[in-house]
Amino acid sequence: MLSKQIQKRNIVPYVCLAPFIILFLVFYLFPFIFSFVISLTKWRGTDKMQFVGMNNYTFMLTEDSYFWKSVGNTLWLLIFGYLTQHLIALPLAIIINNRLIKGKTLFKTIYFIPYITGSVAISIVWGHFYNENFGIINYFLELMGLDRLNFFEAALVPIKIAIVVAWRNIGWNVALYLAGLQAIPKELYEAVSLEGASTYYTHTRITLPLLLPVIFFAVTMSIIGGLQAFDEPFMLTGGFGFMGGSGNTGFTLAFYVMWLLQRRSNLGGGTAITWMVSLFVMLLAFINSRITRIIDPGTFEHKTVKKTVNKNKVTEVLPL
Amino acid sequence: MKKKLIPTVYRPREDKSFLSVIGKAILFYAILIAFALLFIFPFYYVIVLATRRYNTIFDNPPPFLFGGAFLVNLQTLLRQIPFIQNFTNSVVIAILATGTKIFFCTIAGFVLAKYRFKGRNLILALILFTLTMPKFILIIPLFRVMISLNWINTYFPMFVPNMADGLGIFLMTQIFENSVTAGMIDSARIDGMNEYQIILRLGFPLGAAGLFVLGTISFINSWNDFMYALIMLPNHSAHTLPVALNSLNIMAEGDFGALMMGSMLSMAPLIIVIIIFGKRIISNMLAGSIRGA
């Protein structure tokens, strides 16, 4: 009787994990392997696969000018759209965290709104701001006595994309840094304040070193996001038809992959690029996960989550 | 001696006077409010444009105040794209994605946290593997898989692959490791519940905090997803909101007021939700991303 019950219990975990296992095999592991197989072939999706070895990779790396163009564009956007914004987000978080400021949550929420609303609608609105004749940005430029700018010019396309990306992501980083700052013990600041330390000294000797893991996490997440940037470049340059605008200056790697898939049915080339990018992303994610272990996730959690997690700090194992 | 070690620390405390504190506060508030306006202005402006006829949108100077063409723009929007259908698609997909994810991640997280069985370590390793793997690498093969399953233009590709995703299970495992004790499970067994009842009856209430985190992230990601929906839902009637807005945007005869109306309506639900639950949603999303890394 009892042994029968225990036998029945033994299959419970497998029943509950079956959905994960099946979905993992069908929608993760198979596509993962399949994508590598595709990258070694010439395939349009409907015809017979033709094995070409590493040709897709060597073609991309040596002959394809679009590939290198999009690598350059992606890196440019990564630096000026995804990374430079941290230089604004961190000081903003430090200011919000200052004890003189009331309404910390209000500011944090307002800054967060652009991040939470979808990139497509945002890009449409910003696209209108950039309009040469009717756009609000050009209106203000004219008011200041400057010339109107045509934001579809090759040199300006990356800049306009970077501005939208930064505008959208600053709030996320502010919230992240703010949570990190609030986890720093107040006593440390009180101690140096009694000694009469300058603001600069306080921040370089206390804030930055203690915030370093959070900064590392935030920057790595930005790099991972930046390498796969698609929405804003796609929306602000008019979609697949324009290939990133004049001079292809808005053509990022993810955009190029999607273009190869949708417009050229070149699955081999597309997957070859995703593999090259993803190996890099996986390496970053791995390093990130090692370093982020230092951060206590508790500091980022809402008090209800914290309560549940800390209620019973004993990890017990069921005897089966 | 002590002074020599850290000479730069010692400063006369002159900047503690009342006036300089006020000045500092004014400066700080000015910076914060300037940025707040920068972040809010586009949302104000999209409402302005959504209430104006397309011919006044292109005025110089540009319009800064509300117009009276709200209903006209709405009608044009409904005529140009199947907007109600698209909105429904977005809502249904977001609810399906969130609901199924909550269910499958809860039961999987519960057994991973509270049972010891053969293959547990393997499953944990697989979960970590899915966490580091970028979704980007899967998009082309998944597109082929969905074509062979005949799932293009249906709701399935939008939620089935992520029903039991690694991040969710990982999160729930961590929650259950601390919120459920062996004693609770034992007493439930004595009460005569079978294992599945235990998992459902204990898992949902005791994992509630984690479920909110998971639900928030899942709903927002699903609502905003663009790249994936763009290739999986090519038909106009199957579009979700972002894809529908994109096709309206590149439509040659697209009406500008209608486009702004569509953008506004697609942003509105999330903005309303974040205004009400702001603090909670932000910390939920931060916690999710930190745990997922």
Coordinates of C-alpha atoms in Angstrom, one line a residue:
Chain A
M1 CA 0.0 0.0 0.0
L2 CA 2.6 2.5 1.2
S3 CA 5.1 1.5 -1.4
K4 CA 2.5 1.8 -4.1
Q5 CA 1.8 5.3 -3.0
I6 CA 5.5 6.2 -3.0
Q7 CA 5.9 4.7 -6.5
K8 CA 3.0 6.9 -7.6
R9 CA 4.8 9.9 -6.0
N10 CA 8.0 9.1 -8.0
I11 CA 6.4 10.0 -11.3
V12 CA 5.0 13.3 -10.1
P13 CA 8.1 15.4 -10.8
Y14 CA 8.3 14.0 -14.3
V15 CA 4.6 14.7 -15.0
C16 CA 5.1 18.3 -13.9
L17 CA 8.3 18.8 -15.8
A18 CA 7.0 17.1 -19.0
P19 CA 5.7 20.4 -20.5
F20 CA 9.2 22.0 -20.0
I21 CA 11.0 18.9 -21.4
I22 CA 8.8 18.6 -24.5
L23 CA 8.8 22.4 -25.2
F24 CA 12.5 22.5 -24.7
L25 CA 13.1 19.7 -27.2
V26 CA 10.8 21.0 -29.8
F27 CA 11.2 24.8 -29.5
Y28 CA 14.7 25.2 -28.1
L29 CA 17.0 22.3 -28.7
F30 CA 15.8 21.3 -32.1
P31 CA 15.8 24.9 -33.5
F32 CA 19.2 25.4 -31.9
I33 CA 20.8 22.5 -33.7
F34 CA 18.7 23.1 -36.8
S35 CA 19.9 26.6 -37.1
F36 CA 23.5 25.4 -37.1
V37 CA 22.6 22.9 -39.8
I38 CA 20.9 25.6 -41.9
S39 CA 24.0 27.9 -41.5
L40 CA 26.0 25.2 -43.3
T41 CA 23.7 25.0 -46.3
K42 CA 22.3 27.0 -49.1
W43 CA 18.5 26.9 -48.5
R44 CA 15.6 29.1 -49.5
G45 CA 13.2 27.2 -47.2
T46 CA 11.2 25.5 -49.9
D47 CA 13.8 23.9 -52.1
K48 CA 16.3 21.1 -51.2
M49 CA 19.0 21.9 -48.8
Q50 CA 22.4 22.1 -50.4
F51 CA 25.4 21.5 -48.1
V52 CA 28.1 24.2 -48.6
G53 CA 30.2 23.8 -45.5
M54 CA 31.5 27.0 -43.9
N55 CA 30.8 29.0 -47.1
N56 CA 28.1 31.2 -45.6
Y57 CA 30.5 32.2 -42.8
T58 CA 33.5 32.9 -45.1
F59 CA 31.3 34.7 -47.6
M60 CA 29.9 37.0 -44.8
L61 CA 33.3 37.6 -43.4
T62 CA 35.2 38.2 -46.6
E63 CA 33.0 39.3 -49.4
D64 CA 29.7 40.6 -48.1
S65 CA 29.9 44.3 -47.8
Y66 CA 26.5 44.6 -46.2
F67 CA 27.7 42.3 -43.3
W68 CA 30.6 44.6 -42.4
K69 CA 28.4 47.6 -42.9
S70 CA 25.9 46.3 -40.5
V71 CA 28.6 45.2 -38.0
G72 CA 29.8 48.8 -38.1
N73 CA 26.3 50.2 -37.7
T74 CA 25.5 47.9 -34.8
L75 CA 28.7 48.8 -33.0
W76 CA 28.1 52.5 -33.5
L77 CA 24.6 52.2 -32.2
L78 CA 25.8 50.1 -29.3
I79 CA 28.3 52.7 -28.2
F80 CA 26.2 55.9 -28.8
G81 CA 22.7 54.5 -28.2
Y82 CA 23.1 51.8 -25.6
L83 CA 26.3 52.7 -23.7
T84 CA 26.5 56.5 -23.6
Q85 CA 23.1 56.7 -21.9
H86 CA 24.7 55.2 -18.7
L87 CA 26.6 58.4 -18.3
I88 CA 23.2 60.2 -18.0
A89 CA 21.4 57.4 -16.1
L90 CA 23.9 57.0 -13.3
P91 CA 24.1 60.7 -12.3
L92 CA 20.3 61.0 -12.6
A93 CA 19.9 58.0 -10.2
I94 CA 22.4 59.6 -7.8
I95 CA 20.4 62.9 -7.8
I96 CA 17.1 61.1 -7.3
N97 CA 18.7 59.2 -4.4
N98 CA 19.7 62.5 -2.7
R99 CA 17.9 63.0 0.6
L100 CA 16.8 66.5 -0.5
I101 CA 14.6 65.0 -3.2
K102 CA 11.0 64.2 -2.4
G103 CA 8.9 62.1 -4.8
K104 CA 11.6 59.6 -5.7
T105 CA 9.0 57.0 -6.9
L106 CA 7.2 59.6 -9.0
F107 CA 10.4 60.5 -10.9
K108 CA 11.4 56.9 -11.2
T109 CA 8.0 56.0 -12.6
I110 CA 8.0 58.9 -15.1
Y111 CA 11.4 58.0 -16.3
F112 CA 10.4 54.3 -16.7
I113 CA 7.3 55.0 -18.9
P114 CA 9.3 55.2 -22.2
Y115 CA 10.9 51.8 -21.5
I116 CA 7.6 50.0 -20.8
T117 CA 5.7 51.4 -23.8
G118 CA 6.4 49.5 -27.0
S119 CA 9.3 50.5 -29.2
V120 CA 7.1 50.6 -32.4
A121 CA 4.6 53.2 -31.3
I122 CA 7.5 55.3 -29.8
S123 CA 9.4 55.1 -33.0
I124 CA 6.4 56.2 -35.0
V125 CA 6.0 59.3 -32.7
W126 CA 9.7 60.1 -32.9
G127 CA 9.7 59.6 -36.6
H128 CA 7.2 62.4 -36.8
F129 CA 9.4 64.6 -34.5
Y130 CA 12.3 64.1 -37.0
N131 CA 10.2 65.1 -40.1
E132 CA 12.1 67.7 -42.2
N133 CA 9.1 70.0 -42.8
F134 CA 6.6 69.5 -40.0
G135 CA 8.7 67.9 -37.3
I136 CA 8.9 69.5 -33.9
I137 CA 12.7 69.1 -33.7
N138 CA 13.2 71.1 -36.9
Y139 CA 10.7 73.7 -35.6
F140 CA 12.9 74.3 -32.5
L141 CA 16.1 74.3 -34.5
E142 CA 14.6 77.0 -36.7
L143 CA 13.5 79.0 -33.6
M144 CA 17.1 78.9 -32.5
G145 CA 18.2 80.2 -35.8
L146 CA 19.6 77.0 -37.1
D147 CA 19.0 75.2 -40.4
R148 CA 16.4 72.5 -40.8
L149 CA 17.9 69.1 -40.9
N150 CA 16.9 66.2 -43.1
F151 CA 17.0 63.2 -40.8
F152 CA 16.9 60.8 -43.7
E153 CA 20.5 61.8 -44.6
A154 CA 23.0 59.0 -44.3
A155 CA 25.0 60.8 -41.6
L156 CA 22.0 61.7 -39.4
V157 CA 20.1 58.3 -39.5
P158 CA 22.4 56.6 -36.9
I159 CA 22.1 59.7 -34.7
K160 CA 18.4 59.8 -34.7
I161 CA 18.2 56.0 -33.9
A162 CA 20.7 56.4 -31.1
I163 CA 18.7 59.3 -29.6
V164 CA 15.5 57.2 -29.5
V165 CA 17.3 54.2 -28.1
A166 CA 18.9 56.2 -25.3
W167 CA 15.6 58.0 -24.6
R168 CA 13.8 54.7 -24.2
N169 CA 16.4 53.0 -22.1
I170 CA 17.5 55.7 -19.6
G171 CA 14.6 55.0 -17.3
W172 CA 15.4 51.3 -17.1
N173 CA 19.0 52.1 -16.0
V174 CA 17.9 54.8 -13.6
A175 CA 15.6 52.3 -11.9
L176 CA 18.4 49.7 -11.8
Y177 CA 21.0 52.1 -10.4
L178 CA 18.5 53.6 -7.9
A179 CA 17.8 50.1 -6.5
G180 CA 21.5 49.5 -6.3
L181 CA 22.1 52.9 -4.6
Q182 CA 19.3 52.3 -2.0
A183 CA 21.0 49.1 -1.0
I184 CA 24.2 50.9 0.0
P185 CA 24.1 51.2 3.8
K186 CA 23.3 54.8 4.9
E187 CA 25.8 54.6 7.8
L188 CA 28.7 54.7 5.3
Y189 CA 27.5 58.1 4.0
E190 CA 26.9 59.4 7.5
A191 CA 30.4 58.4 8.5
V192 CA 32.1 60.3 5.8
S193 CA 29.7 63.2 6.0
L194 CA 30.8 63.6 9.7
E195 CA 34.4 63.7 8.5
G196 CA 33.4 66.5 6.1
A197 CA 34.1 64.6 2.9
S198 CA 33.3 66.3 -0.4
T199 CA 30.5 65.0 -2.7
Y200 CA 33.1 64.0 -5.3
Y201 CA 35.0 62.0 -2.7
T202 CA 31.9 60.3 -1.4
H203 CA 30.8 59.2 -4.8
T204 CA 34.2 58.0 -6.1
R205 CA 35.2 56.2 -2.9
I206 CA 31.8 54.8 -1.7
T207 CA 29.1 54.9 -4.4
L208 CA 31.0 53.7 -7.4
P209 CA 32.9 50.9 -5.8
L210 CA 29.8 49.5 -4.1
L211 CA 27.7 50.0 -7.2
L212 CA 30.3 48.3 -9.5
P213 CA 28.5 44.9 -9.8
V214 CA 25.2 46.7 -10.7
I215 CA 27.0 48.9 -13.2
F216 CA 28.6 45.8 -14.7
F217 CA 25.2 44.1 -14.9
A218 CA 23.5 47.1 -16.5
V219 CA 26.2 47.6 -19.0
T220 CA 26.3 44.0 -20.1
M221 CA 22.6 43.9 -20.4
S222 CA 22.8 47.0 -22.7
I223 CA 25.5 45.3 -24.8
I224 CA 23.4 42.2 -25.2
G225 CA 20.4 44.3 -26.1
G226 CA 22.4 46.5 -28.5
L227 CA 23.9 43.6 -30.4
Q228 CA 20.4 42.5 -31.2
A229 CA 18.9 45.9 -31.9
F230 CA 16.1 45.7 -34.5
D231 CA 12.9 47.6 -33.6
E232 CA 14.1 51.3 -33.7
P233 CA 16.4 51.0 -36.7
F234 CA 13.7 49.1 -38.6
M235 CA 10.9 51.6 -37.7
L236 CA 12.9 54.8 -38.2
T237 CA 14.3 53.9 -41.6
G238 CA 11.1 52.8 -43.2
G239 CA 11.2 49.0 -43.0
F240 CA 12.6 46.3 -45.2
G241 CA 12.2 48.2 -48.5
F242 CA 14.8 50.9 -47.6
M243 CA 17.5 48.6 -46.0
G244 CA 18.4 51.0 -43.3
G245 CA 18.0 54.3 -45.2
S246 CA 20.3 56.0 -47.6
G247 CA 23.8 54.6 -47.4
N248 CA 22.4 51.7 -45.3
T249 CA 23.5 53.6 -42.2
G250 CA 20.6 52.2 -40.1
F251 CA 21.1 48.6 -41.2
T252 CA 22.0 46.7 -38.0
L253 CA 22.9 43.0 -37.8
A254 CA 19.4 41.9 -36.6
F255 CA 17.9 44.0 -39.3
Y256 CA 20.1 42.4 -41.9
V257 CA 19.2 38.9 -40.7
M258 CA 15.5 39.6 -40.9
W259 CA 16.0 41.2 -44.3
L260 CA 17.8 38.1 -45.6
L261 CA 15.0 36.0 -44.3
Q262 CA 12.1 38.1 -45.6
R263 CA 13.4 39.6 -48.8
R264 CA 16.0 37.1 -50.0
S265 CA 14.9 33.8 -48.4
N266 CA 18.6 33.4 -47.7
L267 CA 18.3 31.2 -44.6
G268 CA 21.9 30.0 -44.7
G269 CA 23.4 33.5 -44.6
G270 CA 20.9 34.7 -42.0
T271 CA 21.6 31.8 -39.6
A272 CA 25.3 32.2 -40.1
I273 CA 25.1 35.8 -38.8
T274 CA 22.8 34.8 -35.9
W275 CA 25.4 32.2 -34.9
M276 CA 28.3 34.6 -35.0
V277 CA 26.4 37.2 -33.0
S278 CA 24.9 34.7 -30.5
L279 CA 28.2 33.1 -29.6
F280 CA 29.4 36.5 -28.6
V281 CA 26.1 37.2 -26.7
M282 CA 26.3 33.8 -24.9
L283 CA 29.8 34.5 -23.8
L284 CA 28.8 37.9 -22.4
A285 CA 25.7 36.3 -20.7
F286 CA 27.9 33.7 -19.1
I287 CA 30.4 36.2 -17.8
N288 CA 27.5 38.3 -16.6
S289 CA 25.9 35.5 -14.7
R290 CA 29.2 34.7 -12.9
I291 CA 29.7 38.3 -11.9
T292 CA 26.1 39.1 -11.1
R293 CA 26.1 36.4 -8.4
I294 CA 27.6 39.0 -6.1
I295 CA 24.4 41.1 -6.4
D296 CA 21.7 40.1 -3.9
P297 CA 18.5 40.0 -5.9
G298 CA 16.7 40.9 -2.8
T299 CA 17.7 44.5 -3.1
F300 CA 15.7 44.8 -6.3
E301 CA 12.6 43.0 -5.2
H302 CA 9.3 44.5 -4.1
K303 CA 8.6 44.0 -0.4
T304 CA 6.0 41.4 -1.0
V305 CA 8.4 39.2 -2.9
K306 CA 11.0 39.7 -0.2
K307 CA 8.5 38.7 2.5
T308 CA 7.8 35.4 0.8
V309 CA 11.4 34.6 0.2
N310 CA 12.5 35.4 3.7
K311 CA 9.6 33.9 5.6
N312 CA 11.2 30.5 6.0
K313 CA 14.9 30.7 5.5
V314 CA 15.2 26.9 5.8
T315 CA 15.6 24.8 2.7
E316 CA 14.1 21.4 3.4
V317 CA 14.0 18.5 1.0
L318 CA 11.1 16.2 0.8
P319 CA 11.8 12.6 1.7
L320 CA 10.6 10.5 -1.2
Chain B
M1 CA 48.9 61.1 11.8
K2 CA 45.4 60.3 10.8
K3 CA 45.1 63.6 8.9
K4 CA 48.2 62.8 6.8
L5 CA 46.7 59.5 5.6
I6 CA 43.6 61.0 4.1
P7 CA 44.3 64.7 3.6
T8 CA 41.7 65.3 1.0
V9 CA 38.8 64.3 3.2
Y10 CA 39.1 67.2 5.5
R11 CA 37.2 70.2 4.3
P12 CA 35.7 73.0 6.2
R13 CA 31.9 72.3 6.3
E14 CA 31.1 75.6 4.6
D15 CA 28.5 74.1 2.2
K16 CA 26.1 73.2 4.9
S17 CA 24.5 76.6 5.1
F18 CA 20.8 76.9 4.6
L19 CA 21.1 78.9 1.4
S20 CA 23.4 76.5 -0.3
V21 CA 21.2 73.6 0.6
I22 CA 18.2 75.4 -1.0
G23 CA 20.3 76.2 -4.0
K24 CA 21.3 72.6 -4.3
A25 CA 17.7 71.4 -4.0
I26 CA 16.5 73.8 -6.7
L27 CA 19.3 72.7 -9.0
F28 CA 18.5 69.0 -8.5
Y29 CA 14.8 69.5 -8.9
A30 CA 15.4 71.5 -12.1
I31 CA 17.5 68.7 -13.6
L32 CA 15.0 66.0 -12.6
I33 CA 12.0 68.0 -13.9
A34 CA 13.7 68.8 -17.1
F35 CA 14.3 65.1 -17.8
A36 CA 10.8 64.2 -16.6
L37 CA 9.4 66.7 -19.3
L38 CA 11.7 65.2 -21.9
F39 CA 10.3 61.7 -21.1
I40 CA 6.7 62.8 -20.9
F41 CA 6.4 65.2 -23.7
P42 CA 6.2 62.7 -26.6
F43 CA 3.2 61.1 -24.8
Y44 CA 1.5 64.4 -24.5
Y45 CA 2.3 65.2 -28.1
V46 CA 0.9 61.9 -29.4
I47 CA -2.4 62.7 -27.8
V48 CA -2.3 66.2 -29.4
L49 CA -1.7 64.7 -32.8
A50 CA -4.3 62.0 -32.3
T51 CA -7.0 64.6 -31.8
R52 CA -6.1 66.6 -34.9
R53 CA -7.1 66.3 -38.5
Y54 CA -4.2 65.1 -40.6
N55 CA -4.1 68.4 -42.5
T56 CA -3.5 70.5 -39.4
I57 CA -0.8 68.1 -38.2
F58 CA 1.5 69.5 -40.9
D59 CA 1.0 73.1 -39.9
N60 CA 3.9 75.4 -39.2
P61 CA 4.3 76.2 -36.3
P62 CA 3.4 72.7 -35.3
P63 CA 0.2 72.3 -33.2
F64 CA 0.8 72.1 -29.4
L65 CA -2.8 72.0 -28.2
F66 CA -5.6 69.4 -28.5
G67 CA -7.9 69.5 -31.5
G68 CA -11.4 68.2 -31.9
A69 CA -10.9 65.4 -34.4
F70 CA -10.6 62.5 -32.0
L71 CA -13.6 60.6 -33.4
V72 CA -12.8 61.3 -37.0
N73 CA -9.3 59.9 -36.6
L74 CA -10.7 56.9 -34.7
Q75 CA -13.1 56.2 -37.6
T76 CA -10.3 56.5 -40.2
L77 CA -8.1 54.2 -38.1
L78 CA -10.9 51.6 -37.9
R79 CA -11.4 51.9 -41.7
Q80 CA -7.7 51.6 -42.7
I81 CA -6.7 48.6 -40.6
P82 CA -8.7 45.9 -38.7
F83 CA -7.8 47.7 -35.5
I84 CA -10.3 46.1 -33.2
Q85 CA -9.2 42.7 -34.4
N86 CA -5.5 43.6 -33.9
F87 CA -6.2 44.9 -30.4
T88 CA -8.1 41.7 -29.6
N89 CA -5.2 39.7 -30.9
S90 CA -2.8 41.6 -28.7
V91 CA -5.0 41.1 -25.6
V92 CA -5.7 37.4 -26.2
I93 CA -2.0 36.6 -27.0
A94 CA -0.8 38.5 -23.9
I95 CA -3.3 36.7 -21.7
L96 CA -2.6 33.3 -23.1
A97 CA 1.2 33.9 -22.9
T98 CA 0.9 35.1 -19.3
G99 CA -1.6 32.5 -18.1
T100 CA 0.1 29.4 -19.6
K101 CA 3.5 30.6 -18.4
I102 CA 2.2 31.1 -14.9
F103 CA 0.7 27.6 -14.8
F104 CA 3.6 25.6 -16.3
C105 CA 6.3 27.5 -14.5
T106 CA 4.6 27.1 -11.1
I107 CA 4.2 23.3 -11.3
A108 CA 7.7 22.9 -12.7
G109 CA 9.3 25.3 -10.2
F110 CA 7.5 23.5 -7.3
V111 CA 8.8 20.0 -8.1
L112 CA 12.3 21.3 -8.8
A113 CA 12.4 23.1 -5.5
K114 CA 10.7 20.5 -3.3
Y115 CA 11.3 17.1 -4.8
R116 CA 14.6 15.2 -5.3
F117 CA 14.5 12.9 -8.3
K118 CA 16.7 11.4 -11.0
G119 CA 17.6 13.9 -13.7
R120 CA 16.9 17.0 -11.5
N121 CA 20.4 18.3 -12.1
L122 CA 20.2 17.7 -15.8
I123 CA 16.9 19.7 -15.9
L124 CA 18.5 22.6 -13.9
A125 CA 21.4 22.6 -16.4
L126 CA 19.0 22.7 -19.3
I127 CA 17.2 25.7 -17.7
L128 CA 20.5 27.5 -17.3
F129 CA 21.3 26.8 -20.9
T130 CA 18.0 28.4 -22.1
L131 CA 18.8 31.4 -20.0
T132 CA 22.1 32.2 -21.7
M133 CA 20.8 31.4 -25.2
P134 CA 19.7 34.5 -27.0
K135 CA 16.2 34.2 -28.6
F136 CA 17.8 35.7 -31.7
I137 CA 19.5 32.5 -32.7
L138 CA 16.2 30.6 -32.8
I139 CA 14.1 33.0 -34.9
I140 CA 14.9 31.6 -38.3
P141 CA 14.6 27.9 -37.5
L142 CA 11.5 28.6 -35.4
F143 CA 10.0 30.3 -38.4
R144 CA 10.5 27.1 -40.4
V145 CA 9.1 25.0 -37.6
M146 CA 6.0 27.1 -37.4
I147 CA 5.5 26.9 -41.2
S148 CA 5.7 23.1 -41.0
L149 CA 3.3 23.0 -38.1
N150 CA 1.0 25.3 -40.1
W151 CA 0.9 27.8 -37.2
I152 CA 1.7 30.9 -39.2
N153 CA -1.0 33.6 -38.6
T154 CA -2.3 31.8 -35.6
Y155 CA -1.9 32.5 -31.9
F156 CA 0.2 29.4 -31.2
P157 CA 3.7 30.6 -32.2
M158 CA 3.2 33.7 -30.0
F159 CA 2.8 31.7 -26.7
V160 CA 3.5 28.0 -27.1
P161 CA 7.3 28.1 -27.3
N162 CA 7.6 30.2 -24.2
M163 CA 4.9 28.5 -22.1
A164 CA 7.5 26.8 -19.8
D165 CA 10.5 29.1 -20.3
G166 CA 13.7 28.8 -18.3
L167 CA 13.5 32.2 -16.6
G168 CA 10.1 31.6 -15.2
I169 CA 10.9 28.1 -13.9
F170 CA 14.1 29.4 -12.4
L171 CA 12.3 32.2 -10.7
M172 CA 9.6 30.0 -9.3
T173 CA 12.1 27.4 -8.1
Q174 CA 13.9 30.1 -6.0
I175 CA 10.6 31.3 -4.6
F176 CA 9.4 27.8 -3.6
E177 CA 12.7 26.8 -2.1
N178 CA 12.0 29.3 0.7
S179 CA 8.2 29.7 0.9
V180 CA 7.2 26.0 1.1
T181 CA 8.4 23.8 4.0
A182 CA 8.4 20.1 4.1
G183 CA 6.1 20.3 7.1
M184 CA 3.4 22.0 5.0
I185 CA 3.6 19.3 2.4
D186 CA 3.5 16.5 5.0
S187 CA 0.4 17.9 6.7
A188 CA -1.3 18.3 3.3
R189 CA -0.5 14.6 2.7
I190 CA -1.9 13.6 6.1
D191 CA -5.1 15.6 5.1
G192 CA -5.4 13.2 2.3
M193 CA -4.5 15.3 -0.7
N194 CA -2.7 13.7 -3.5
E195 CA 0.6 15.1 -4.9
Y196 CA -1.0 17.0 -7.7
Q197 CA -3.5 18.7 -5.4
I198 CA -0.7 19.6 -3.1
I199 CA 1.2 21.3 -5.9
L200 CA -1.8 23.2 -7.1
R201 CA -3.2 24.1 -3.7
L202 CA 0.1 25.1 -2.1
G203 CA 1.9 26.3 -5.2
F204 CA -0.4 29.1 -6.4
P205 CA -0.9 30.9 -3.0
L206 CA 2.6 30.4 -1.8
G207 CA 4.2 31.4 -5.1
A208 CA 2.0 34.4 -5.5
A209 CA 4.8 36.9 -5.2
G210 CA 6.8 35.2 -7.9
L211 CA 3.8 34.8 -10.1
F212 CA 3.3 38.6 -10.1
V213 CA 6.9 39.1 -11.2
L214 CA 6.5 36.5 -13.9
G215 CA 3.1 37.7 -15.0
T216 CA 4.3 41.4 -15.3
I217 CA 7.3 40.5 -17.4
S218 CA 5.4 38.1 -19.6
F219 CA 2.5 40.4 -20.2
I220 CA 4.7 43.4 -21.1
N221 CA 7.0 41.4 -23.3
S222 CA 4.2 39.8 -25.1
W223 CA 2.4 43.2 -25.6
N224 CA 5.4 44.9 -27.0
D225 CA 7.0 42.0 -29.0
F226 CA 7.6 43.1 -32.5
M227 CA 10.4 41.3 -34.4
Y228 CA 8.9 37.8 -33.7
A229 CA 5.3 38.8 -34.4
L230 CA 6.4 40.5 -37.6
I231 CA 7.4 37.2 -39.2
M232 CA 4.9 34.9 -37.5
L233 CA 1.8 37.0 -38.2
P234 CA 2.0 38.3 -41.7
N235 CA -1.8 38.6 -42.4
H236 CA -3.5 41.9 -41.6
S237 CA -6.2 40.3 -39.5
A238 CA -3.6 38.2 -37.6
H239 CA -1.4 41.2 -36.7
T240 CA -0.8 42.2 -33.2
L241 CA -0.8 46.0 -32.4
P242 CA 2.9 46.7 -33.0
V243 CA 2.8 44.9 -36.4
A244 CA -0.4 46.6 -37.4
L245 CA 1.1 50.0 -36.5
N246 CA 4.1 49.2 -38.6
S247 CA 2.0 48.3 -41.6
L248 CA -0.1 51.4 -41.2
N249 CA 3.1 53.4 -40.9
I250 CA 4.4 52.2 -44.3
M251 CA 1.0 52.3 -46.0
A252 CA 1.3 54.9 -48.7
E253 CA -2.2 56.4 -48.2
G254 CA -2.0 56.0 -44.4
D255 CA -3.7 58.8 -42.6
F256 CA -1.4 60.5 -40.1
G257 CA -4.0 61.4 -37.5
A258 CA -5.2 57.7 -37.6
L259 CA -1.6 56.5 -37.2
M260 CA -1.2 58.7 -34.1
M261 CA -4.5 57.5 -32.8
G262 CA -3.4 53.9 -33.2
S263 CA 0.0 54.6 -31.5
M264 CA -1.8 56.2 -28.6
L265 CA -4.3 53.4 -28.1
S266 CA -1.6 50.8 -28.2
M267 CA 0.5 52.6 -25.6
A268 CA -2.5 53.5 -23.4
P269 CA -3.1 50.2 -21.5
L270 CA 0.5 49.8 -20.3
I271 CA 0.8 53.5 -19.3
I272 CA -2.4 53.3 -17.3
V273 CA -1.2 50.2 -15.6
I274 CA 2.2 51.7 -14.8
I275 CA 0.6 54.8 -13.4
I276 CA -1.4 52.7 -11.0
F277 CA 1.1 50.0 -10.1
G278 CA 4.3 51.8 -11.0
K279 CA 6.6 50.9 -8.1
R280 CA 5.6 47.3 -8.1
I281 CA 6.0 46.7 -11.8
I282 CA 9.4 48.4 -11.9
S283 CA 10.8 46.3 -9.0
N284 CA 9.2 43.2 -10.6
M285 CA 11.0 43.8 -13.9
L286 CA 14.3 44.5 -12.2
A287 CA 14.1 41.4 -10.0
G288 CA 13.2 39.3 -13.0
S289 CA 16.1 40.5 -15.1
I290 CA 18.6 40.2 -12.2
R291 CA 17.5 36.7 -11.4
G292 CA 17.6 35.7 -15.0
A293 CA 21.2 36.8 -15.5

